[in-house]
Amino acid sequence: MSKSRRQIELMITLNTKRRFTAGELAREFGVSKRTILRDLQELTEAGLPLYSEPGAAGGYQMLKEKTLPPILFSENEAVAMFFAYQSLRDYADLPFQPESLSALKKFTHYLPEETRQRINGLRTRFTFWTPQRHVEAPHLAGLLEQAVEQRIIRIRYDANTDIVTRKIQPICIYATNGLWYCPAYCFERSAIRVFRVDRITAIEPVEDQSGKRNYDKLTVQEYLSLSDEEGASPLHVLLDKEGVRRCSTETWMAEGLTVYEDGTGTISRMIRPDFIPWAARFFVSFGKEARVEQPAALVAAIRELIAELSAQYPGPG
């Protein structure tokens, strides 16, 4: 085995080990202990985060921040990776923003010149456009960590009319139309609610985890496709041609969209209570392009919004 291949395989092996000695690695790779020590020294100088403990009972261990071995990409794979990252560039915050910028810098630095030229050419003709939002979500990474750990936390939330405190258990994080959302079980409401991450002004741990609900097996994809939990109701909306066009660009609405030969359409699907405030604001903006027929709770929420708008723009006295 060549030295370069041995060092790549050594990096792969080290990422799977908690603790190890040079002697163990030498036996595993069939080389001398001196050769392994030289390999480890070169990998450390290249940036592999190794920690050595001297003495008879000593050895090595990988630090928490592990380094992945080199990966070979074809030119098309490299282009795909670059544009996958570019699809997120309009989000003001990302869960791992410093790390993602560092990774992109390393990735593009080592690309062949002809591949960089191809990417630059494509950037002028192709992009993933997302509405740019001038809002920050400083607690995005913290919420994601709590969702992974499935822990109960307390948040302060800007609910438009007031700053409220809520005890929640984050379920997942998702992004749409340039904004981040956190579906969570709200203990004050005894139901799932969706929180805009940029409106969360503070998060703090909660010692008592005894009331935690079991969402361990609920993935973000499964959450977004749920239709029959938490008291969901049938949603039925009539759309004209422009309403169809607008709904077809909204992922959640497009799933229940039926388009007829004359260009009009309907939306028929289930809607959970936590989606009703968002759906009310969504359909109010349609004006006559959409008519919500059910559920009654959504119709009532739309009427309330219209009344508030009417009060905001009174006629001449």
C-alpha atoms as a printed R data frame, in Angstrom:
    type eleno elety resid chain resno       x      y       z
1   ATOM     1    CA   MET     A     1   0.000  0.000   0.000
2   ATOM     2    CA   SER     A     2   1.346  3.422  -0.961
3   ATOM     3    CA   LYS     A     3   2.014  6.020   1.715
4   ATOM     4    CA   SER     A     4  -0.721  8.396   0.473
5   ATOM     5    CA   ARG     A     5  -3.346  5.658   0.379
6   ATOM     6    CA   ARG     A     6  -2.281  4.404   3.830
7   ATOM     7    CA   GLN     A     7  -2.655  7.885   5.303
8   ATOM     8    CA   ILE     A     8  -6.122  8.314   3.777
9   ATOM     9    CA   GLU     A     9  -7.227  4.961   5.206
10  ATOM    10    CA   LEU     A    10  -5.580  5.906   8.497
11  ATOM    11    CA   MET     A    11  -7.698  9.087   8.646
12  ATOM    12    CA   ILE     A    12 -10.839  7.034   8.007
13  ATOM    13    CA   THR     A    13  -9.875  4.574  10.738
14  ATOM    14    CA   LEU     A    14  -9.045  7.262  13.295
15  ATOM    15    CA   ASN     A    15 -12.450  8.895  12.869
16  ATOM    16    CA   THR     A    16 -14.055  5.650  14.069
17  ATOM    17    CA   LYS     A    17 -11.867  5.224  17.165
18  ATOM    18    CA   ARG     A    18 -12.184  6.846  20.569
19  ATOM    19    CA   ARG     A    19  -8.728  5.961  21.903
20  ATOM    20    CA   PHE     A    20  -5.829  4.080  20.339
21  ATOM    21    CA   THR     A    21  -2.075  3.517  20.532
22  ATOM    22    CA   ALA     A    22   0.590  3.630  17.848
23  ATOM    23    CA   GLY     A    23   1.265 -0.075  18.436
24  ATOM    24    CA   GLU     A    24  -2.384 -0.989  17.770
25  ATOM    25    CA   LEU     A    25  -2.369  0.980  14.518
26  ATOM    26    CA   ALA     A    26   0.953 -0.512  13.437
27  ATOM    27    CA   ARG     A    27  -0.432 -4.040  13.844
28  ATOM    28    CA   GLU     A    28  -3.683 -3.119  12.076
29  ATOM    29    CA   PHE     A    29  -1.868 -1.639   9.051
30  ATOM    30    CA   GLY     A    30   0.996 -4.116   9.009
31  ATOM    31    CA   VAL     A    31   3.771 -1.519   9.303
32  ATOM    32    CA   SER     A    32   6.296 -0.563  11.944
33  ATOM    33    CA   LYS     A    33   5.431  1.560  14.947
34  ATOM    34    CA   ARG     A    34   7.964  4.122  13.706
35  ATOM    35    CA   THR     A    35   6.118  4.397  10.363
36  ATOM    36    CA   ILE     A    36   2.782  4.935  12.116
37  ATOM    37    CA   LEU     A    37   4.279  7.597  14.397
38  ATOM    38    CA   ARG     A    38   5.627  9.384  11.312
39  ATOM    39    CA   ASP     A    39   2.192  9.151   9.631
40  ATOM    40    CA   LEU     A    40   0.460 10.532  12.717
41  ATOM    41    CA   GLN     A    41   2.928 13.411  12.898
42  ATOM    42    CA   GLU     A    42   2.333 14.327   9.236
43  ATOM    43    CA   LEU     A    43  -1.457 14.093   9.624
44  ATOM    44    CA   THR     A    44  -1.326 16.295  12.725
45  ATOM    45    CA   GLU     A    45   0.721 18.900  10.839
46  ATOM    46    CA   ALA     A    46  -1.908 18.745   8.054
47  ATOM    47    CA   GLY     A    47  -4.643 19.613  10.566
48  ATOM    48    CA   LEU     A    48  -5.908 16.286  11.932
49  ATOM    49    CA   PRO     A    49  -7.069 17.076  15.520
50  ATOM    50    CA   LEU     A    50  -5.102 14.429  17.481
51  ATOM    51    CA   TYR     A    51  -4.414 14.589  21.192
52  ATOM    52    CA   SER     A    52  -1.564 12.505  22.640
53  ATOM    53    CA   GLU     A    53  -1.232 11.313  26.227
54  ATOM    54    CA   PRO     A    54   2.322 10.352  27.288
55  ATOM    55    CA   GLY     A    55   3.237  7.526  29.631
56  ATOM    56    CA   ALA     A    56   2.812  3.756  29.823
57  ATOM    57    CA   ALA     A    57  -0.980  4.023  29.874
58  ATOM    58    CA   GLY     A    58  -1.036  6.812  27.323
59  ATOM    59    CA   GLY     A    59  -1.991  6.831  23.674
60  ATOM    60    CA   TYR     A    60  -3.943  8.981  21.287
61  ATOM    61    CA   GLN     A    61  -7.465 10.193  20.917
62  ATOM    62    CA   MET     A    62  -9.330 12.306  18.381
63  ATOM    63    CA   LEU     A    63 -10.590 15.648  19.569
64  ATOM    64    CA   LYS     A    64 -14.302 16.354  19.247
65  ATOM    65    CA   GLU     A    65 -13.757 18.386  16.066
66  ATOM    66    CA   LYS     A    66 -12.939 15.542  13.696
67  ATOM    67    CA   THR     A    67 -11.447 15.960  10.223
68  ATOM    68    CA   LEU     A    68 -12.836 13.962   7.341
69  ATOM    69    CA   PRO     A    69 -10.514 12.205   4.902
70  ATOM    70    CA   PRO     A    70 -10.073 13.577   1.365
71  ATOM    71    CA   ILE     A    71 -12.996 12.891  -0.973
72  ATOM    72    CA   LEU     A    72 -12.652 12.691  -4.752
73  ATOM    73    CA   PHE     A    73 -15.332 14.525  -6.747
74  ATOM    74    CA   SER     A    74 -16.038 14.503 -10.451
75  ATOM    75    CA   GLU     A    75 -16.428 17.939 -12.051
76  ATOM    76    CA   ASN     A    76 -20.227 17.586 -12.176
77  ATOM    77    CA   GLU     A    77 -20.292 16.516  -8.503
78  ATOM    78    CA   ALA     A    78 -18.184 19.554  -7.561
79  ATOM    79    CA   VAL     A    79 -20.548 21.871  -9.449
80  ATOM    80    CA   ALA     A    80 -23.559 20.231  -7.747
81  ATOM    81    CA   MET     A    81 -21.972 20.676  -4.298
82  ATOM    82    CA   PHE     A    82 -21.235 24.348  -4.973
83  ATOM    83    CA   PHE     A    83 -24.778 25.164  -6.075
84  ATOM    84    CA   ALA     A    84 -26.277 23.151  -3.214
85  ATOM    85    CA   TYR     A    85 -24.560 25.594  -0.866
86  ATOM    86    CA   GLN     A    86 -25.470 28.573  -3.041
87  ATOM    87    CA   SER     A    87 -29.155 27.682  -2.653
88  ATOM    88    CA   LEU     A    88 -28.874 28.847   0.988
89  ATOM    89    CA   ARG     A    89 -26.920 32.054   0.417
90  ATOM    90    CA   ASP     A    90 -29.937 34.374   0.814
91  ATOM    91    CA   TYR     A    91 -30.664 33.194   4.361
92  ATOM    92    CA   ALA     A    92 -29.355 35.712   6.880
93  ATOM    93    CA   ASP     A    93 -28.544 32.885   9.314
94  ATOM    94    CA   LEU     A    94 -27.619 29.220   8.937
95  ATOM    95    CA   PRO     A    95 -27.227 26.662  11.751
96  ATOM    96    CA   PHE     A    96 -23.510 26.249  10.980
97  ATOM    97    CA   GLN     A    97 -22.759 29.501   9.190
98  ATOM    98    CA   PRO     A    98 -19.053 30.004  10.063
99  ATOM    99    CA   GLU     A    99 -18.309 26.351   9.324
100 ATOM   100    CA   SER     A   100 -20.228 26.401   6.031
101 ATOM   101    CA   LEU     A   101 -18.338 29.487   4.834
102 ATOM   102    CA   SER     A   102 -15.049 27.881   5.814
103 ATOM   103    CA   ALA     A   103 -15.988 24.658   4.012
104 ATOM   104    CA   LEU     A   104 -16.965 26.527   0.837
105 ATOM   105    CA   LYS     A   105 -13.705 28.475   0.892
106 ATOM   106    CA   LYS     A   106 -11.670 25.268   1.195
107 ATOM   107    CA   PHE     A   107 -13.786 23.537  -1.428
108 ATOM   108    CA   THR     A   108 -13.433 26.246  -4.082
109 ATOM   109    CA   HIS     A   109  -9.757 26.876  -3.320
110 ATOM   110    CA   TYR     A   110  -8.743 23.370  -4.360
111 ATOM   111    CA   LEU     A   111 -10.939 23.117  -7.441
112 ATOM   112    CA   PRO     A   112  -9.127 22.980 -10.783
113 ATOM   113    CA   GLU     A   113  -9.114 26.291 -12.640
114 ATOM   114    CA   GLU     A   114 -11.322 24.966 -15.441
115 ATOM   115    CA   THR     A   115 -13.935 23.800 -12.894
116 ATOM   116    CA   ARG     A   116 -13.944 27.216 -11.197
117 ATOM   117    CA   GLN     A   117 -14.408 28.849 -14.612
118 ATOM   118    CA   ARG     A   118 -17.350 26.545 -15.353
119 ATOM   119    CA   ILE     A   119 -18.961 27.400 -11.996
120 ATOM   120    CA   ASN     A   120 -18.478 31.135 -12.579
121 ATOM   121    CA   GLY     A   121 -20.093 30.788 -16.003
122 ATOM   122    CA   LEU     A   122 -23.059 28.929 -14.567
123 ATOM   123    CA   ARG     A   123 -23.523 31.502 -11.774
124 ATOM   124    CA   THR     A   124 -24.391 34.148 -14.374
125 ATOM   125    CA   ARG     A   125 -27.073 31.924 -15.937
126 ATOM   126    CA   PHE     A   126 -28.436 29.820 -13.077
127 ATOM   127    CA   THR     A   127 -29.317 30.260  -9.422
128 ATOM   128    CA   PHE     A   128 -31.655 29.115  -6.638
129 ATOM   129    CA   TRP     A   129 -33.499 32.318  -5.774
130 ATOM   130    CA   THR     A   130 -34.925 32.824  -2.296
131 ATOM   131    CA   PRO     A   131 -36.480 36.092  -1.101
132 ATOM   132    CA   GLN     A   132 -33.815 37.876   0.903
133 ATOM   133    CA   ARG     A   133 -35.038 38.635   4.413
134 ATOM   134    CA   HIS     A   134 -33.488 41.384   6.493
135 ATOM   135    CA   VAL     A   135 -34.047 39.496   9.739
136 ATOM   136    CA   GLU     A   136 -31.617 37.589  11.917
137 ATOM   137    CA   ALA     A   137 -32.219 34.338  13.760
138 ATOM   138    CA   PRO     A   138 -29.470 34.276  16.410
139 ATOM   139    CA   HIS     A   139 -30.941 31.266  18.242
140 ATOM   140    CA   LEU     A   140 -31.227 29.038  15.157
141 ATOM   141    CA   ALA     A   141 -28.292 26.773  16.026
142 ATOM   142    CA   GLY     A   142 -29.384 26.501  19.672
143 ATOM   143    CA   LEU     A   143 -32.937 25.541  18.710
144 ATOM   144    CA   LEU     A   144 -31.665 22.921  16.285
145 ATOM   145    CA   GLU     A   145 -29.515 21.394  19.039
146 ATOM   146    CA   GLN     A   146 -32.492 21.268  21.410
147 ATOM   147    CA   ALA     A   147 -34.664 19.688  18.694
148 ATOM   148    CA   VAL     A   148 -32.044 16.986  18.148
149 ATOM   149    CA   GLU     A   149 -31.783 16.374  21.897
150 ATOM   150    CA   GLN     A   150 -35.579 16.642  22.265
151 ATOM   151    CA   ARG     A   151 -35.318 18.788  25.378
152 ATOM   152    CA   ILE     A   152 -37.847 21.141  26.934
153 ATOM   153    CA   ILE     A   153 -36.744 24.782  26.929
154 ATOM   154    CA   ARG     A   154 -38.207 28.177  27.763
155 ATOM   155    CA   ILE     A   155 -38.275 30.921  25.131
156 ATOM   156    CA   ARG     A   156 -39.140 34.589  24.931
157 ATOM   157    CA   TYR     A   157 -41.135 35.212  21.775
158 ATOM   158    CA   ASP     A   158 -42.131 38.359  19.904
159 ATOM   159    CA   ALA     A   159 -45.807 37.662  19.195
160 ATOM   160    CA   ASN     A   160 -46.339 40.987  17.355
161 ATOM   161    CA   THR     A   161 -48.584 42.466  20.056
162 ATOM   162    CA   ASP     A   162 -46.401 41.494  23.024
163 ATOM   163    CA   ILE     A   163 -43.279 39.646  24.160
164 ATOM   164    CA   VAL     A   164 -44.447 36.362  25.698
165 ATOM   165    CA   THR     A   165 -42.731 33.522  27.535
166 ATOM   166    CA   ARG     A   166 -43.436 29.972  26.437
167 ATOM   167    CA   LYS     A   167 -42.240 26.559  27.595
168 ATOM   168    CA   ILE     A   168 -41.770 24.443  24.471
169 ATOM   169    CA   GLN     A   169 -40.267 21.215  23.202
170 ATOM   170    CA   PRO     A   170 -38.796 21.858  19.726
171 ATOM   171    CA   ILE     A   171 -39.657 19.132  17.216
172 ATOM   172    CA   CYS     A   172 -37.707 20.209  14.145
173 ATOM   173    CA   ILE     A   173 -36.487 23.184  12.106
174 ATOM   174    CA   TYR     A   174 -37.384 23.977   8.505
175 ATOM   175    CA   ALA     A   175 -36.946 26.882   6.098
176 ATOM   176    CA   THR     A   176 -39.334 28.262   3.515
177 ATOM   177    CA   ASN     A   177 -39.415 31.515   1.545
178 ATOM   178    CA   GLY     A   178 -36.274 32.795   3.242
179 ATOM   179    CA   LEU     A   179 -37.474 32.301   6.836
180 ATOM   180    CA   TRP     A   180 -36.782 29.648   9.479
181 ATOM   181    CA   TYR     A   181 -39.603 27.979  11.416
182 ATOM   182    CA   CYS     A   182 -39.603 25.808  14.535
183 ATOM   183    CA   PRO     A   183 -42.623 23.543  15.137
184 ATOM   184    CA   ALA     A   184 -42.732 22.779  18.854
185 ATOM   185    CA   TYR     A   185 -45.054 21.405  21.477
186 ATOM   186    CA   CYS     A   186 -46.234 24.405  23.499
187 ATOM   187    CA   PHE     A   187 -47.006 23.470  27.099
188 ATOM   188    CA   GLU     A   188 -49.070 26.632  27.673
189 ATOM   189    CA   ARG     A   189 -51.335 25.781  24.721
190 ATOM   190    CA   SER     A   190 -51.141 21.963  25.131
191 ATOM   191    CA   ALA     A   191 -50.683 21.667  21.374
192 ATOM   192    CA   ILE     A   192 -48.115 21.954  18.598
193 ATOM   193    CA   ARG     A   193 -47.427 25.532  17.507
194 ATOM   194    CA   VAL     A   194 -45.095 26.905  14.827
195 ATOM   195    CA   PHE     A   195 -42.671 29.641  15.944
196 ATOM   196    CA   ARG     A   196 -40.784 31.990  13.634
197 ATOM   197    CA   VAL     A   197 -37.158 31.509  14.674
198 ATOM   198    CA   ASP     A   198 -36.231 35.155  14.042
199 ATOM   199    CA   ARG     A   199 -38.915 36.202  16.554
200 ATOM   200    CA   ILE     A   200 -37.393 34.120  19.362
201 ATOM   201    CA   THR     A   201 -35.464 36.637  21.441
202 ATOM   202    CA   ALA     A   202 -34.069 34.302  24.115
203 ATOM   203    CA   ILE     A   203 -33.865 30.624  25.005
204 ATOM   204    CA   GLU     A   204 -32.992 29.038  28.344
205 ATOM   205    CA   PRO     A   205 -32.826 25.474  29.650
206 ATOM   206    CA   VAL     A   206 -35.511 23.917  31.855
207 ATOM   207    CA   GLU     A   207 -34.394 21.585  34.636
208 ATOM   208    CA   ASP     A   208 -37.635 19.639  34.894
209 ATOM   209    CA   GLN     A   209 -37.853 17.395  31.818
210 ATOM   210    CA   SER     A   210 -40.545 15.133  33.251
211 ATOM   211    CA   GLY     A   211 -43.288 16.353  30.902
212 ATOM   212    CA   LYS     A   212 -41.326 15.647  27.748
213 ATOM   213    CA   ARG     A   213 -43.339 14.217  24.843
214 ATOM   214    CA   ASN     A   214 -42.023 11.469  22.604
215 ATOM   215    CA   TYR     A   215 -41.158 12.908  19.181
216 ATOM   216    CA   ASP     A   216 -37.975 10.864  18.788
217 ATOM   217    CA   LYS     A   217 -39.244  9.054  15.695
218 ATOM   218    CA   LEU     A   218 -40.877 12.089  14.058
219 ATOM   219    CA   THR     A   219 -38.644 13.468  11.282
220 ATOM   220    CA   VAL     A   220 -39.054 16.939   9.804
221 ATOM   221    CA   GLN     A   221 -40.346 15.394   6.551
222 ATOM   222    CA   GLU     A   222 -42.954 13.378   8.443
223 ATOM   223    CA   TYR     A   223 -43.999 16.450  10.431
224 ATOM   224    CA   LEU     A   224 -44.591 18.502   7.282
225 ATOM   225    CA   SER     A   225 -46.680 15.711   5.753
226 ATOM   226    CA   LEU     A   226 -48.832 15.097   8.845
227 ATOM   227    CA   SER     A   227 -52.524 15.480   8.085
228 ATOM   228    CA   ASP     A   228 -54.509 13.684  10.755
229 ATOM   229    CA   GLU     A   229 -52.889 14.648  14.066
230 ATOM   230    CA   GLU     A   230 -53.533 17.443  16.545
231 ATOM   231    CA   GLY     A   231 -57.175 17.911  15.444
232 ATOM   232    CA   ALA     A   232 -56.599 18.520  11.717
233 ATOM   233    CA   SER     A   233 -59.573 19.705   9.643
234 ATOM   234    CA   PRO     A   234 -60.392 19.555   5.912
235 ATOM   235    CA   LEU     A   235 -59.197 22.590   3.964
236 ATOM   236    CA   HIS     A   236 -61.090 23.538   0.802
237 ATOM   237    CA   VAL     A   237 -60.283 26.632  -1.250
238 ATOM   238    CA   LEU     A   238 -61.600 27.835  -4.637
239 ATOM   239    CA   LEU     A   239 -59.023 29.580  -6.853
240 ATOM   240    CA   ASP     A   240 -59.153 31.633 -10.025
241 ATOM   241    CA   LYS     A   241 -56.292 31.451 -12.562
242 ATOM   242    CA   GLU     A   242 -54.079 33.912 -10.675
243 ATOM   243    CA   GLY     A   243 -54.813 32.138  -7.396
244 ATOM   244    CA   VAL     A   244 -53.694 28.854  -8.963
245 ATOM   245    CA   ARG     A   245 -50.473 30.457 -10.135
246 ATOM   246    CA   ARG     A   246 -49.687 31.863  -6.699
247 ATOM   247    CA   CYS     A   247 -50.528 28.644  -4.831
248 ATOM   248    CA   SER     A   248 -48.409 26.550  -7.198
249 ATOM   249    CA   THR     A   249 -45.320 28.421  -5.946
250 ATOM   250    CA   GLU     A   250 -46.067 27.627  -2.274
251 ATOM   251    CA   THR     A   251 -44.886 24.088  -1.497
252 ATOM   252    CA   TRP     A   252 -47.386 23.371   1.268
253 ATOM   253    CA   MET     A   253 -50.376 24.545  -0.820
254 ATOM   254    CA   ALA     A   254 -49.199 22.936  -4.059
255 ATOM   255    CA   GLU     A   255 -49.483 19.465  -2.477
256 ATOM   256    CA   GLY     A   256 -53.290 19.717  -2.390
257 ATOM   257    CA   LEU     A   257 -53.748 21.719  -5.592
258 ATOM   258    CA   THR     A   258 -56.001 20.515  -8.443
259 ATOM   259    CA   VAL     A   259 -55.958 22.538 -11.685
260 ATOM   260    CA   TYR     A   260 -58.850 22.370 -14.161
261 ATOM   261    CA   GLU     A   261 -58.852 22.808 -17.955
262 ATOM   262    CA   ASP     A   262 -59.941 26.450 -17.744
263 ATOM   263    CA   GLY     A   263 -56.973 27.291 -15.469
264 ATOM   264    CA   THR     A   264 -58.967 27.625 -12.247
265 ATOM   265    CA   GLY     A   265 -58.466 25.190  -9.407
266 ATOM   266    CA   THR     A   266 -59.099 24.034  -5.872
267 ATOM   267    CA   ILE     A   267 -57.030 23.146  -2.832
268 ATOM   268    CA   SER     A   268 -58.221 20.115  -0.906
269 ATOM   269    CA   ARG     A   269 -56.097 18.792   1.937
270 ATOM   270    CA   MET     A   270 -55.975 18.670   5.726
271 ATOM   271    CA   ILE     A   271 -54.833 21.572   7.876
272 ATOM   272    CA   ARG     A   272 -53.750 21.470  11.508
273 ATOM   273    CA   PRO     A   273 -54.710 24.219  13.986
274 ATOM   274    CA   ASP     A   274 -51.112 25.464  14.227
275 ATOM   275    CA   PHE     A   275 -51.175 26.311  10.496
276 ATOM   276    CA   ILE     A   276 -54.385 28.376  10.608
277 ATOM   277    CA   PRO     A   277 -52.848 31.780  11.598
278 ATOM   278    CA   TRP     A   278 -50.301 31.458   8.778
279 ATOM   279    CA   ALA     A   279 -52.950 30.297   6.269
280 ATOM   280    CA   ALA     A   280 -55.224 33.227   7.193
281 ATOM   281    CA   ARG     A   281 -52.494 35.777   6.418
282 ATOM   282    CA   PHE     A   282 -51.608 33.845   3.265
283 ATOM   283    CA   PHE     A   283 -55.131 33.854   1.799
284 ATOM   284    CA   VAL     A   284 -56.010 37.409   2.882
285 ATOM   285    CA   SER     A   285 -53.273 38.607   0.520
286 ATOM   286    CA   PHE     A   286 -55.096 36.883  -2.387
287 ATOM   287    CA   GLY     A   287 -58.117 39.161  -2.311
288 ATOM   288    CA   LYS     A   288 -60.712 37.810  -4.788
289 ATOM   289    CA   GLU     A   289 -58.219 35.317  -6.231
290 ATOM   290    CA   ALA     A   290 -59.118 32.760  -3.530
291 ATOM   291    CA   ARG     A   291 -62.232 31.856  -1.573
292 ATOM   292    CA   VAL     A   292 -61.751 29.705   1.535
293 ATOM   293    CA   GLU     A   293 -64.830 27.543   2.163
294 ATOM   294    CA   GLN     A   294 -63.559 25.493   5.094
295 ATOM   295    CA   PRO     A   295 -62.538 24.979   7.842
296 ATOM   296    CA   ALA     A   296 -64.733 27.412   9.758
297 ATOM   297    CA   ALA     A   297 -61.815 28.348  12.050
298 ATOM   298    CA   LEU     A   298 -59.785 29.560   9.069
299 ATOM   299    CA   VAL     A   299 -62.736 31.524   7.648
300 ATOM   300    CA   ALA     A   300 -63.185 33.184  11.050
301 ATOM   301    CA   ALA     A   301 -59.471 34.038  11.244
302 ATOM   302    CA   ILE     A   302 -59.619 35.626   7.767
303 ATOM   303    CA   ARG     A   303 -62.678 37.692   8.742
304 ATOM   304    CA   GLU     A   304 -60.863 38.897  11.858
305 ATOM   305    CA   LEU     A   305 -57.850 39.995   9.796
306 ATOM   306    CA   ILE     A   306 -60.111 41.808   7.312
307 ATOM   307    CA   ALA     A   307 -61.867 43.602  10.192
308 ATOM   308    CA   GLU     A   308 -58.489 44.701  11.582
309 ATOM   309    CA   LEU     A   309 -57.447 45.985   8.163
310 ATOM   310    CA   SER     A   310 -60.752 47.831   7.778
311 ATOM   311    CA   ALA     A   311 -60.269 49.486  11.166
312 ATOM   312    CA   GLN     A   312 -56.775 50.530  10.156
313 ATOM   313    CA   TYR     A   313 -58.070 52.279   7.028
314 ATOM   314    CA   PRO     A   314 -61.351 53.972   8.052
315 ATOM   315    CA   GLY     A   315 -63.350 55.916   5.488
316 ATOM   316    CA   PRO     A   316 -63.683 59.704   5.563
317 ATOM   317    CA   GLY     A   317 -65.626 60.847   8.626
